[in-house]
Amino acid sequence: MFERPERGERAVLVRIGLGQAPDADELAEFDALARSAGAVPVATITGSRRSPEPRYFIGSGKADEVRERAQAASAELVLVDHKLSPSQERNLEKLAGRRVLDRTGLILDIFATRAQSAEGKLEVELAQLRHLSTRLVRGWTHLERQKGGIGLRGPGETQLETDRRLIGKRIRTLTAKLEKRAQRRDTGRQVRKRVPVPGVALIGYTNAGKSTLFRALTGADAYVADQLFATLDPTVRRLRLPHTPDIVVADTVGFVRDLPHELVAAFRSTLMEAREADLLLHVVDAADPEREQRVAQVQELVESIGAGAIPQLRVFNKIDRLGRRPELLRDAAGRPAAVWLSAATGAGVNLLRDALQEIFGQAAMQLAVLLPPSQGRLRARLYDLELVRAEEALPDGNARLLVEASLPLLESLCRDAGVDFATAVSPCLPAPGFVEFPRDTASSAA
């Protein structure tokens, strides 16, 4: 065993292509991740294998090369751009005589340095402890199991067992604290829903320019830097547009390929900003040659957090690097579908504002909502918001409500209640069976 150094920034980067040569763009991203964590890459080792090797993942020959290159470059750290099992990480550490960190551990370390809010710090600590709980048998000499013999018999619990018990206790404490914070946030969200304010969340691959766009769009003093995960804690600001209700815009954490499961689970409450939004602004680095893959990776994570059904407006950023003009694209129905802009120069930001105004500034219109008896909560919600203008009881027990509201607002209410908007809502004119309500007793929809 060896004593692990407390610090060390000089790092050897390792990436192995499985079944093919290592991807140059993915290697460049891993280099950027390492630098974002404060490491100084001094050597890069690449190779290819048909499948991971059980002992070292990278193979015994590459493991020997890692040891030699680390010694020659006086590196204190080995960073592997793969998810290693605890035994693979331990075996490679023992052979190289240096600290080894896999992709998951590296991203967790970056998040630990970026978290600023109390909740963000709790979420990062929880993710780190869950990751550490599987890796206690490692290169720390104080974690070796106690040996038997006279004078060496312990009180019945090894150091490893003690550490596992303490980590488990801390995980339970953090989980309870985060659950309480989530309950308070849910209570505040229910209060805000009484006066509906459209919500927009910026999502996208890390370093796509979300924070720069957030600043250009809202004027907020958001932190901006050319590095991965420059901002971690979500920032929320109000956006005012002419002839449109106020919009709440949230800048969320950036996504990345192979985002550790521990972080997705721990940050599920923070990612609620995206899950509760009425519209997702999917920011894409238009100059990234791998942008289609990035879009697919972000979409996969959006689905995993339960936000796949929320409408999206694609925003292609950094067009100044392509020499392309700003443009607003529409779908077959004539609705805004994508905006090409440069958040850094401001070119095309006005087109995004126009698109948001068009989406959320739709005038209130009369719509028919067909609800079964089991949707009494949505019916009560529509009455609470004073959107109902008339109601008709149908022979099959269903209720048909004439409501006056904008399409985005009604679509959001249906989605929150689990109602299929396309099936339940249709354009409508008052029918003879409707029971009309006096217009002066209900305000028009916002």
mmCIF file of C-alpha atoms in Angstrom, residues 28-391:
data_model
loop_
_atom_site.group_PDB
_atom_site.id
_atom_site.type_symbol
_atom_site.label_atom_id
_atom_site.label_comp_id
_atom_site.label_asym_id
_atom_site.label_seq_id
_atom_site.Cartn_x
_atom_site.Cartn_y
_atom_site.Cartn_z
ATOM 1 C CA ALA A 28 -10.699 17.126 -26.066
ATOM 2 C CA GLU A 29 -13.770 17.334 -23.839
ATOM 3 C CA PHE A 30 -12.079 15.158 -21.222
ATOM 4 C CA ASP A 31 -9.037 17.450 -21.339
ATOM 5 C CA ALA A 32 -11.369 20.400 -20.731
ATOM 6 C CA LEU A 33 -12.987 18.556 -17.806
ATOM 7 C CA ALA A 34 -9.576 17.946 -16.267
ATOM 8 C CA ARG A 35 -8.580 21.597 -16.624
ATOM 9 C CA SER A 36 -11.932 22.704 -15.202
ATOM 10 C CA ALA A 37 -11.110 20.678 -12.092
ATOM 11 C CA GLY A 38 -7.755 22.471 -11.771
ATOM 12 C CA ALA A 39 -5.584 19.652 -13.135
ATOM 13 C CA VAL A 40 -2.594 20.271 -15.397
ATOM 14 C CA PRO A 41 -2.434 17.490 -18.024
ATOM 15 C CA VAL A 42 1.197 16.485 -18.531
ATOM 16 C CA ALA A 43 0.664 13.347 -20.618
ATOM 17 C CA THR A 44 -2.115 11.698 -22.602
ATOM 18 C CA ILE A 45 -2.392 7.956 -23.189
ATOM 19 C CA THR A 46 -4.814 6.545 -25.747
ATOM 20 C CA GLY A 47 -5.492 3.142 -27.199
ATOM 21 C CA SER A 48 -8.242 0.786 -28.273
ATOM 22 C CA ARG A 49 -9.636 -2.511 -27.054
ATOM 23 C CA ARG A 50 -12.479 -4.776 -28.063
ATOM 24 C CA SER A 51 -13.804 -4.826 -24.490
ATOM 25 C CA PRO A 52 -12.733 -3.621 -21.016
ATOM 26 C CA GLU A 53 -10.086 -5.704 -19.250
ATOM 27 C CA PRO A 54 -11.407 -6.983 -15.888
ATOM 28 C CA ARG A 55 -8.348 -6.072 -13.805
ATOM 29 C CA TYR A 56 -7.382 -2.593 -15.037
ATOM 30 C CA PHE A 57 -10.076 -1.830 -17.650
ATOM 31 C CA ILE A 58 -7.346 -0.483 -19.963
ATOM 32 C CA GLY A 59 -5.266 -3.696 -20.133
ATOM 33 C CA SER A 60 -2.033 -4.668 -18.380
ATOM 34 C CA GLY A 61 0.201 -3.232 -21.119
ATOM 35 C CA LYS A 62 -1.489 0.177 -20.989
ATOM 36 C CA ALA A 63 -1.442 0.047 -17.197
ATOM 37 C CA ASP A 64 2.342 -0.390 -17.283
ATOM 38 C CA GLU A 65 2.552 2.522 -19.716
ATOM 39 C CA VAL A 66 0.478 4.670 -17.345
ATOM 40 C CA ARG A 67 2.892 3.903 -14.513
ATOM 41 C CA GLU A 68 5.967 4.717 -16.628
ATOM 42 C CA ARG A 69 4.548 7.940 -18.076
ATOM 43 C CA ALA A 70 3.364 9.108 -14.659
ATOM 44 C CA GLN A 71 6.812 8.529 -13.188
ATOM 45 C CA ALA A 72 8.557 10.260 -16.092
ATOM 46 C CA ALA A 73 6.260 13.314 -15.915
ATOM 47 C CA SER A 74 6.221 13.441 -12.090
ATOM 48 C CA ALA A 75 2.438 13.263 -12.185
ATOM 49 C CA GLU A 76 0.511 12.869 -8.915
ATOM 50 C CA LEU A 77 -2.799 11.950 -10.512
ATOM 51 C CA VAL A 78 -4.156 9.583 -13.171
ATOM 52 C CA LEU A 79 -7.498 10.550 -14.749
ATOM 53 C CA VAL A 80 -9.359 7.855 -16.699
ATOM 54 C CA ASP A 81 -12.159 8.893 -19.067
ATOM 55 C CA HIS A 82 -14.265 5.843 -18.241
ATOM 56 C CA LYS A 83 -16.316 4.599 -15.327
ATOM 57 C CA LEU A 84 -14.079 2.209 -13.407
ATOM 58 C CA SER A 85 -15.240 -0.420 -10.972
ATOM 59 C CA PRO A 86 -13.878 -0.084 -7.422
ATOM 60 C CA SER A 87 -11.513 -3.027 -7.971
ATOM 61 C CA GLN A 88 -10.214 -1.644 -11.293
ATOM 62 C CA GLU A 89 -9.573 1.741 -9.721
ATOM 63 C CA ARG A 90 -7.839 0.116 -6.742
ATOM 64 C CA ASN A 91 -5.682 -2.162 -8.914
ATOM 65 C CA LEU A 92 -4.571 0.706 -11.141
ATOM 66 C CA GLU A 93 -3.739 2.850 -8.113
ATOM 67 C CA LYS A 94 -1.649 0.064 -6.615
ATOM 68 C CA LEU A 95 0.278 -0.501 -9.867
ATOM 69 C CA ALA A 96 0.852 3.182 -10.700
ATOM 70 C CA GLY A 97 1.485 4.237 -7.092
ATOM 71 C CA ARG A 98 -0.620 7.324 -7.735
ATOM 72 C CA ARG A 99 -4.127 8.528 -7.104
ATOM 73 C CA VAL A 100 -6.579 7.362 -9.792
ATOM 74 C CA LEU A 101 -9.838 9.117 -10.560
ATOM 75 C CA ASP A 102 -12.380 7.915 -13.099
ATOM 76 C CA ARG A 103 -14.789 10.100 -15.083
ATOM 77 C CA THR A 104 -17.481 9.960 -12.405
ATOM 78 C CA GLY A 105 -15.096 11.009 -9.651
ATOM 79 C CA LEU A 106 -13.736 13.849 -11.771
ATOM 80 C CA ILE A 107 -17.175 15.310 -12.507
ATOM 81 C CA LEU A 108 -18.138 14.993 -8.841
ATOM 82 C CA ASP A 109 -14.998 16.945 -7.918
ATOM 83 C CA ILE A 110 -15.868 19.723 -10.388
ATOM 84 C CA PHE A 111 -19.382 19.972 -9.016
ATOM 85 C CA ALA A 112 -17.980 20.198 -5.483
ATOM 86 C CA THR A 113 -15.962 23.300 -6.437
ATOM 87 C CA ARG A 114 -18.848 24.942 -8.317
ATOM 88 C CA ALA A 115 -21.699 24.551 -5.806
ATOM 89 C CA GLN A 116 -22.457 27.836 -4.065
ATOM 90 C CA SER A 117 -25.905 27.494 -2.519
ATOM 91 C CA ALA A 118 -26.515 25.474 0.637
ATOM 92 C CA GLU A 119 -28.746 23.065 -1.245
ATOM 93 C CA GLY A 120 -26.224 22.617 -4.034
ATOM 94 C CA LYS A 121 -23.502 21.783 -1.521
ATOM 95 C CA LEU A 122 -25.752 19.236 0.172
ATOM 96 C CA GLU A 123 -26.560 17.602 -3.168
ATOM 97 C CA VAL A 124 -22.897 17.380 -4.156
ATOM 98 C CA GLU A 125 -21.900 15.931 -0.800
ATOM 99 C CA LEU A 126 -24.661 13.337 -1.056
ATOM 100 C CA ALA A 127 -23.510 12.309 -4.526
ATOM 101 C CA GLN A 128 -19.880 12.095 -3.384
ATOM 102 C CA LEU A 129 -20.730 9.943 -0.380
ATOM 103 C CA ARG A 130 -22.834 7.568 -2.465
ATOM 104 C CA HIS A 131 -19.904 7.234 -4.859
ATOM 105 C CA LEU A 132 -17.381 6.827 -2.024
ATOM 106 C CA SER A 133 -19.432 4.168 -0.239
ATOM 107 C CA THR A 134 -18.523 1.670 -2.978
ATOM 108 C CA ARG A 135 -14.821 2.556 -2.890
ATOM 109 C CA LEU A 136 -13.733 2.360 0.731
ATOM 110 C CA VAL A 137 -11.250 -0.459 0.066
ATOM 111 C CA ARG A 138 -8.665 1.742 -1.616
ATOM 112 C CA GLY A 139 -5.200 3.183 -1.192
ATOM 113 C CA TRP A 140 -5.506 4.678 2.279
ATOM 114 C CA THR A 141 -3.374 2.725 4.737
ATOM 115 C CA HIS A 142 -5.602 3.666 7.670
ATOM 116 C CA LEU A 143 -8.466 1.784 6.022
ATOM 117 C CA GLU A 144 -6.678 -1.569 6.025
ATOM 118 C CA ARG A 145 -8.516 -4.251 7.931
ATOM 119 C CA GLN A 146 -7.326 -4.907 11.459
ATOM 120 C CA LYS A 147 -5.033 -7.888 11.847
ATOM 121 C CA GLY A 148 -5.523 -10.518 14.522
ATOM 122 C CA GLY A 149 -3.041 -11.357 17.265
ATOM 123 C CA ILE A 150 -2.269 -10.399 20.829
ATOM 124 C CA GLY A 151 -2.658 -6.699 21.345
ATOM 125 C CA LEU A 152 -4.157 -6.163 17.865
ATOM 126 C CA ARG A 153 -7.685 -7.410 18.437
ATOM 127 C CA GLY A 154 -10.177 -4.575 18.056
ATOM 128 C CA PRO A 155 -13.486 -3.966 19.806
ATOM 129 C CA GLY A 156 -15.316 -6.045 17.200
ATOM 130 C CA GLU A 157 -15.596 -3.515 14.366
ATOM 131 C CA THR A 158 -12.972 -2.882 11.704
ATOM 132 C CA GLN A 159 -12.045 0.609 10.524
ATOM 133 C CA LEU A 160 -13.784 -0.104 7.203
ATOM 134 C CA GLU A 161 -17.003 -1.063 8.955
ATOM 135 C CA THR A 162 -16.812 2.064 11.079
ATOM 136 C CA ASP A 163 -16.355 4.245 7.992
ATOM 137 C CA ARG A 164 -19.233 2.532 6.190
ATOM 138 C CA ARG A 165 -21.501 3.078 9.179
ATOM 139 C CA LEU A 166 -20.549 6.753 9.464
ATOM 140 C CA ILE A 167 -21.024 7.316 5.726
ATOM 141 C CA GLY A 168 -24.411 5.600 5.809
ATOM 142 C CA LYS A 169 -25.501 7.788 8.722
ATOM 143 C CA ARG A 170 -24.368 10.945 6.920
ATOM 144 C CA ILE A 171 -26.190 9.882 3.727
ATOM 145 C CA ARG A 172 -29.427 9.448 5.680
ATOM 146 C CA THR A 173 -28.961 12.878 7.302
ATOM 147 C CA LEU A 174 -28.347 14.604 3.954
ATOM 148 C CA THR A 175 -31.288 12.817 2.335
ATOM 149 C CA ALA A 176 -33.604 13.981 5.115
ATOM 150 C CA LYS A 177 -32.379 17.589 4.806
ATOM 151 C CA LEU A 178 -32.881 17.601 1.030
ATOM 152 C CA GLU A 179 -36.358 16.107 1.391
ATOM 153 C CA LYS A 180 -37.329 18.925 3.755
ATOM 154 C CA ARG A 181 -36.006 21.518 1.307
ATOM 155 C CA ALA A 182 -37.918 19.823 -1.512
ATOM 156 C CA GLN A 183 -41.129 19.984 0.533
ATOM 157 C CA ARG A 184 -40.652 23.710 1.167
ATOM 158 C CA ARG A 185 -39.990 24.266 -2.538
ATOM 159 C CA ASP A 186 -43.128 22.325 -3.464
ATOM 160 C CA THR A 187 -45.167 24.451 -1.063
ATOM 161 C CA GLY A 188 -43.800 27.651 -2.617
ATOM 162 C CA ARG A 189 -44.474 26.277 -6.095
ATOM 163 C CA GLN A 190 -48.117 25.603 -5.225
ATOM 164 C CA VAL A 191 -48.469 29.154 -3.941
ATOM 165 C CA ARG A 192 -46.961 30.581 -7.146
ATOM 166 C CA LYS A 193 -49.307 28.483 -9.275
ATOM 167 C CA ARG A 194 -52.285 30.346 -7.860
ATOM 168 C CA VAL A 195 -51.145 33.267 -9.989
ATOM 169 C CA PRO A 196 -49.675 31.435 -12.997
ATOM 170 C CA VAL A 197 -46.469 32.922 -14.389
ATOM 171 C CA PRO A 198 -45.029 31.254 -17.501
ATOM 172 C CA GLY A 199 -41.715 29.547 -16.792
ATOM 173 C CA VAL A 200 -38.810 29.069 -19.189
ATOM 174 C CA ALA A 201 -35.748 26.926 -18.396
ATOM 175 C CA LEU A 202 -32.461 27.063 -20.309
ATOM 176 C CA ILE A 203 -31.040 23.603 -20.870
ATOM 177 C CA GLY A 204 -28.189 22.340 -23.010
ATOM 178 C CA TYR A 205 -24.799 20.735 -23.135
ATOM 179 C CA THR A 206 -22.243 22.294 -20.827
ATOM 180 C CA ASN A 207 -20.361 25.260 -22.320
ATOM 181 C CA ALA A 208 -23.021 25.788 -24.992
ATOM 182 C CA GLY A 209 -23.436 29.398 -23.820
ATOM 183 C CA LYS A 210 -26.528 29.127 -21.609
ATOM 184 C CA SER A 211 -25.310 31.613 -18.991
ATOM 185 C CA THR A 212 -24.201 34.085 -21.673
ATOM 186 C CA LEU A 213 -27.651 33.845 -23.270
ATOM 187 C CA PHE A 214 -29.293 34.147 -19.856
ATOM 188 C CA ARG A 215 -27.389 37.381 -19.247
ATOM 189 C CA ALA A 216 -28.173 38.758 -22.721
ATOM 190 C CA LEU A 217 -31.860 37.873 -22.396
ATOM 191 C CA THR A 218 -32.591 39.009 -18.840
ATOM 192 C CA GLY A 219 -29.771 41.416 -18.025
ATOM 193 C CA ALA A 220 -28.885 39.307 -14.972
ATOM 194 C CA ASP A 221 -25.340 39.420 -13.641
ATOM 195 C CA ALA A 222 -24.749 35.700 -14.217
ATOM 196 C CA TYR A 223 -21.269 34.203 -13.964
ATOM 197 C CA VAL A 224 -19.863 33.479 -17.416
ATOM 198 C CA ALA A 225 -16.631 31.611 -18.200
ATOM 199 C CA ASP A 226 -15.264 29.506 -21.041
ATOM 200 C CA GLN A 227 -15.136 26.310 -19.021
ATOM 201 C CA LEU A 228 -17.280 23.259 -18.366
ATOM 202 C CA PHE A 229 -19.841 23.576 -15.562
ATOM 203 C CA ALA A 230 -19.025 27.267 -15.045
ATOM 204 C CA THR A 231 -22.317 27.623 -13.191
ATOM 205 C CA LEU A 232 -23.961 24.937 -11.117
ATOM 206 C CA ASP A 233 -26.655 26.462 -8.945
ATOM 207 C CA PRO A 234 -29.755 27.506 -10.904
ATOM 208 C CA THR A 235 -30.433 31.233 -11.267
ATOM 209 C CA VAL A 236 -33.959 32.567 -11.804
ATOM 210 C CA ARG A 237 -34.865 36.007 -13.158
ATOM 211 C CA ARG A 238 -38.025 37.706 -14.386
ATOM 212 C CA LEU A 239 -38.234 38.679 -18.057
ATOM 213 C CA ARG A 240 -40.554 41.476 -19.136
ATOM 214 C CA LEU A 241 -41.767 41.636 -22.732
ATOM 215 C CA PRO A 242 -44.259 44.078 -24.289
ATOM 216 C CA HIS A 243 -47.856 42.847 -24.549
ATOM 217 C CA THR A 244 -46.907 39.621 -22.750
ATOM 218 C CA PRO A 245 -47.290 38.467 -19.145
ATOM 219 C CA ASP A 246 -44.055 38.411 -17.155
ATOM 220 C CA ILE A 247 -41.945 35.300 -17.792
ATOM 221 C CA VAL A 248 -39.685 33.569 -15.254
ATOM 222 C CA VAL A 249 -36.421 32.386 -16.840
ATOM 223 C CA ALA A 250 -34.162 29.823 -15.109
ATOM 224 C CA ASP A 251 -30.544 29.055 -16.010
ATOM 225 C CA THR A 252 -29.902 25.417 -15.089
ATOM 226 C CA VAL A 253 -26.800 23.248 -14.802
ATOM 227 C CA GLY A 254 -25.253 22.098 -18.061
ATOM 228 C CA PHE A 255 -25.458 18.499 -19.199
ATOM 229 C CA VAL A 256 -22.584 16.316 -20.343
ATOM 230 C CA ARG A 257 -22.258 12.842 -21.847
ATOM 231 C CA ASP A 258 -22.167 10.004 -19.333
ATOM 232 C CA LEU A 259 -23.316 12.273 -16.518
ATOM 233 C CA PRO A 260 -22.833 10.190 -13.347
ATOM 234 C CA HIS A 261 -25.965 8.487 -12.095
ATOM 235 C CA GLU A 262 -25.164 9.755 -8.600
ATOM 236 C CA LEU A 263 -25.444 13.352 -9.806
ATOM 237 C CA VAL A 264 -28.651 12.812 -11.771
ATOM 238 C CA ALA A 265 -30.229 11.300 -8.662
ATOM 239 C CA ALA A 266 -28.874 13.908 -6.230
ATOM 240 C CA PHE A 267 -29.703 16.885 -8.441
ATOM 241 C CA ARG A 268 -33.232 15.735 -9.290
ATOM 242 C CA SER A 269 -34.615 18.475 -7.014
ATOM 243 C CA THR A 270 -32.431 21.171 -8.606
ATOM 244 C CA LEU A 271 -33.412 19.959 -12.076
ATOM 245 C CA MET A 272 -37.030 20.512 -11.018
ATOM 246 C CA GLU A 273 -36.620 23.973 -12.592
ATOM 247 C CA ALA A 274 -36.623 22.203 -15.948
ATOM 248 C CA ARG A 275 -39.384 19.757 -15.031
ATOM 249 C CA GLU A 276 -41.737 22.535 -13.922
ATOM 250 C CA ALA A 277 -41.096 24.872 -16.873
ATOM 251 C CA ASP A 278 -43.705 25.629 -19.515
ATOM 252 C CA LEU A 279 -41.017 25.866 -22.198
ATOM 253 C CA LEU A 280 -37.455 24.575 -22.497
ATOM 254 C CA LEU A 281 -34.924 26.689 -24.373
ATOM 255 C CA HIS A 282 -32.524 24.023 -25.632
ATOM 256 C CA VAL A 283 -29.273 25.935 -26.213
ATOM 257 C CA VAL A 284 -26.963 24.297 -28.766
ATOM 258 C CA ASP A 285 -23.397 25.272 -29.681
ATOM 259 C CA ALA A 286 -23.924 25.769 -33.412
ATOM 260 C CA ALA A 287 -20.168 25.686 -34.031
ATOM 261 C CA ASP A 288 -19.700 22.313 -32.333
ATOM 262 C CA PRO A 289 -19.012 19.628 -34.974
ATOM 263 C CA GLU A 290 -20.635 17.095 -32.633
ATOM 264 C CA ARG A 291 -23.745 19.191 -32.055
ATOM 265 C CA GLU A 292 -26.211 16.498 -33.207
ATOM 266 C CA GLN A 293 -24.722 14.023 -30.744
ATOM 267 C CA ARG A 294 -24.837 16.704 -28.037
ATOM 268 C CA VAL A 295 -28.514 17.345 -28.769
ATOM 269 C CA ALA A 296 -29.279 13.625 -28.490
ATOM 270 C CA GLN A 297 -27.373 13.341 -25.198
ATOM 271 C CA VAL A 298 -29.225 16.309 -23.695
ATOM 272 C CA GLN A 299 -32.547 14.928 -24.882
ATOM 273 C CA GLU A 300 -31.789 11.598 -23.221
ATOM 274 C CA LEU A 301 -31.156 13.340 -19.894
ATOM 275 C CA VAL A 302 -34.280 15.471 -20.301
ATOM 276 C CA GLU A 303 -36.285 12.263 -20.675
ATOM 277 C CA SER A 304 -34.593 10.749 -17.619
ATOM 278 C CA ILE A 305 -35.699 13.598 -15.325
ATOM 279 C CA GLY A 306 -39.300 13.448 -16.563
ATOM 280 C CA ALA A 307 -39.257 16.596 -18.707
ATOM 281 C CA GLY A 308 -39.583 14.944 -22.112
ATOM 282 C CA ALA A 309 -43.167 16.127 -22.688
ATOM 283 C CA ILE A 310 -42.397 19.830 -22.158
ATOM 284 C CA PRO A 311 -42.322 21.883 -25.414
ATOM 285 C CA GLN A 312 -38.868 22.955 -26.582
ATOM 286 C CA LEU A 313 -37.549 25.873 -28.587
ATOM 287 C CA ARG A 314 -34.137 25.104 -30.069
ATOM 288 C CA VAL A 315 -31.596 27.960 -29.780
ATOM 289 C CA PHE A 316 -28.471 27.613 -31.939
ATOM 290 C CA ASN A 317 -25.855 29.808 -30.272
ATOM 291 C CA LYS A 318 -22.380 31.046 -31.337
ATOM 292 C CA ILE A 319 -23.306 31.754 -34.971
ATOM 293 C CA ASP A 320 -20.555 34.409 -34.943
ATOM 294 C CA ARG A 321 -18.089 31.510 -35.237
ATOM 295 C CA LEU A 322 -19.869 30.287 -38.366
ATOM 296 C CA GLY A 323 -20.396 33.636 -40.079
ATOM 297 C CA ARG A 324 -24.126 32.903 -40.238
ATOM 298 C CA ARG A 325 -26.881 35.503 -40.040
ATOM 299 C CA PRO A 326 -29.481 35.455 -37.254
ATOM 300 C CA GLU A 327 -32.682 33.667 -38.209
ATOM 301 C CA LEU A 328 -36.012 32.571 -36.728
ATOM 302 C CA LEU A 329 -37.233 29.249 -38.137
ATOM 303 C CA ARG A 330 -40.813 27.986 -37.932
ATOM 304 C CA ASP A 331 -42.426 24.564 -38.048
ATOM 305 C CA ALA A 332 -45.087 23.391 -40.514
ATOM 306 C CA ALA A 333 -47.820 25.047 -38.437
ATOM 307 C CA GLY A 334 -46.023 28.407 -38.507
ATOM 308 C CA ARG A 335 -44.953 28.331 -34.851
ATOM 309 C CA PRO A 336 -41.420 29.295 -33.709
ATOM 310 C CA ALA A 337 -39.213 26.187 -33.777
ATOM 311 C CA ALA A 338 -35.590 27.388 -33.719
ATOM 312 C CA VAL A 339 -33.577 30.593 -33.385
ATOM 313 C CA TRP A 340 -30.044 31.090 -34.703
ATOM 314 C CA LEU A 341 -28.203 33.755 -32.700
ATOM 315 C CA SER A 342 -25.019 34.817 -30.947
ATOM 316 C CA ALA A 343 -25.450 35.506 -27.252
ATOM 317 C CA ALA A 344 -21.933 36.938 -27.024
ATOM 318 C CA THR A 345 -22.493 39.637 -29.672
ATOM 319 C CA GLY A 346 -26.252 40.017 -29.132
ATOM 320 C CA ALA A 347 -27.053 39.255 -32.769
ATOM 321 C CA GLY A 348 -30.424 37.531 -32.992
ATOM 322 C CA VAL A 349 -31.355 37.877 -29.308
ATOM 323 C CA ASN A 350 -34.191 40.158 -30.410
ATOM 324 C CA LEU A 351 -35.520 37.272 -32.546
ATOM 325 C CA LEU A 352 -35.604 35.047 -29.462
ATOM 326 C CA ARG A 353 -37.512 37.731 -27.574
ATOM 327 C CA ASP A 354 -39.985 37.940 -30.455
ATOM 328 C CA ALA A 355 -40.413 34.162 -30.408
ATOM 329 C CA LEU A 356 -41.084 34.137 -26.647
ATOM 330 C CA GLN A 357 -43.547 36.989 -27.022
ATOM 331 C CA GLU A 358 -45.337 35.078 -29.764
ATOM 332 C CA ILE A 359 -45.452 31.867 -27.727
ATOM 333 C CA PHE A 360 -46.582 33.360 -24.422
ATOM 334 C CA GLY A 361 -48.373 36.438 -25.694
ATOM 335 C CA GLN A 362 -51.208 34.610 -27.378
ATOM 336 C CA ALA A 363 -54.523 36.250 -26.671
ATOM 337 C CA ALA A 364 -57.032 34.430 -24.527
ATOM 338 C CA MET A 365 -59.458 32.385 -26.603
ATOM 339 C CA GLN A 366 -62.557 30.319 -25.897
ATOM 340 C CA LEU A 367 -61.811 26.628 -25.638
ATOM 341 C CA ALA A 368 -63.826 23.569 -24.654
ATOM 342 C CA VAL A 369 -62.325 21.244 -22.051
ATOM 343 C CA LEU A 370 -63.778 17.740 -21.705
ATOM 344 C CA LEU A 371 -63.172 16.317 -18.238
ATOM 345 C CA PRO A 372 -64.166 12.964 -16.694
ATOM 346 C CA PRO A 373 -65.410 12.889 -13.084
ATOM 347 C CA SER A 374 -61.954 11.747 -11.927
ATOM 348 C CA GLN A 375 -60.467 15.116 -12.963
ATOM 349 C CA GLY A 376 -62.229 17.110 -10.292
ATOM 350 C CA ARG A 377 -58.931 18.661 -9.225
ATOM 351 C CA LEU A 378 -58.309 20.210 -12.680
ATOM 352 C CA ARG A 379 -61.941 21.393 -12.782
ATOM 353 C CA ALA A 380 -61.498 23.077 -9.381
ATOM 354 C CA ARG A 381 -58.206 24.588 -10.546
ATOM 355 C CA LEU A 382 -59.861 26.142 -13.596
ATOM 356 C CA TYR A 383 -62.532 27.645 -11.346
ATOM 357 C CA ASP A 384 -59.921 28.928 -8.867
ATOM 358 C CA LEU A 385 -58.213 30.792 -11.717
ATOM 359 C CA GLU A 386 -61.603 32.172 -12.853
ATOM 360 C CA LEU A 387 -61.127 30.790 -16.365
ATOM 361 C CA VAL A 388 -64.488 28.999 -16.630
ATOM 362 C CA ARG A 389 -67.185 30.839 -18.566
ATOM 363 C CA ALA A 390 -69.805 28.063 -18.803
ATOM 364 C CA GLU A 391 -70.281 24.390 -18.028
#
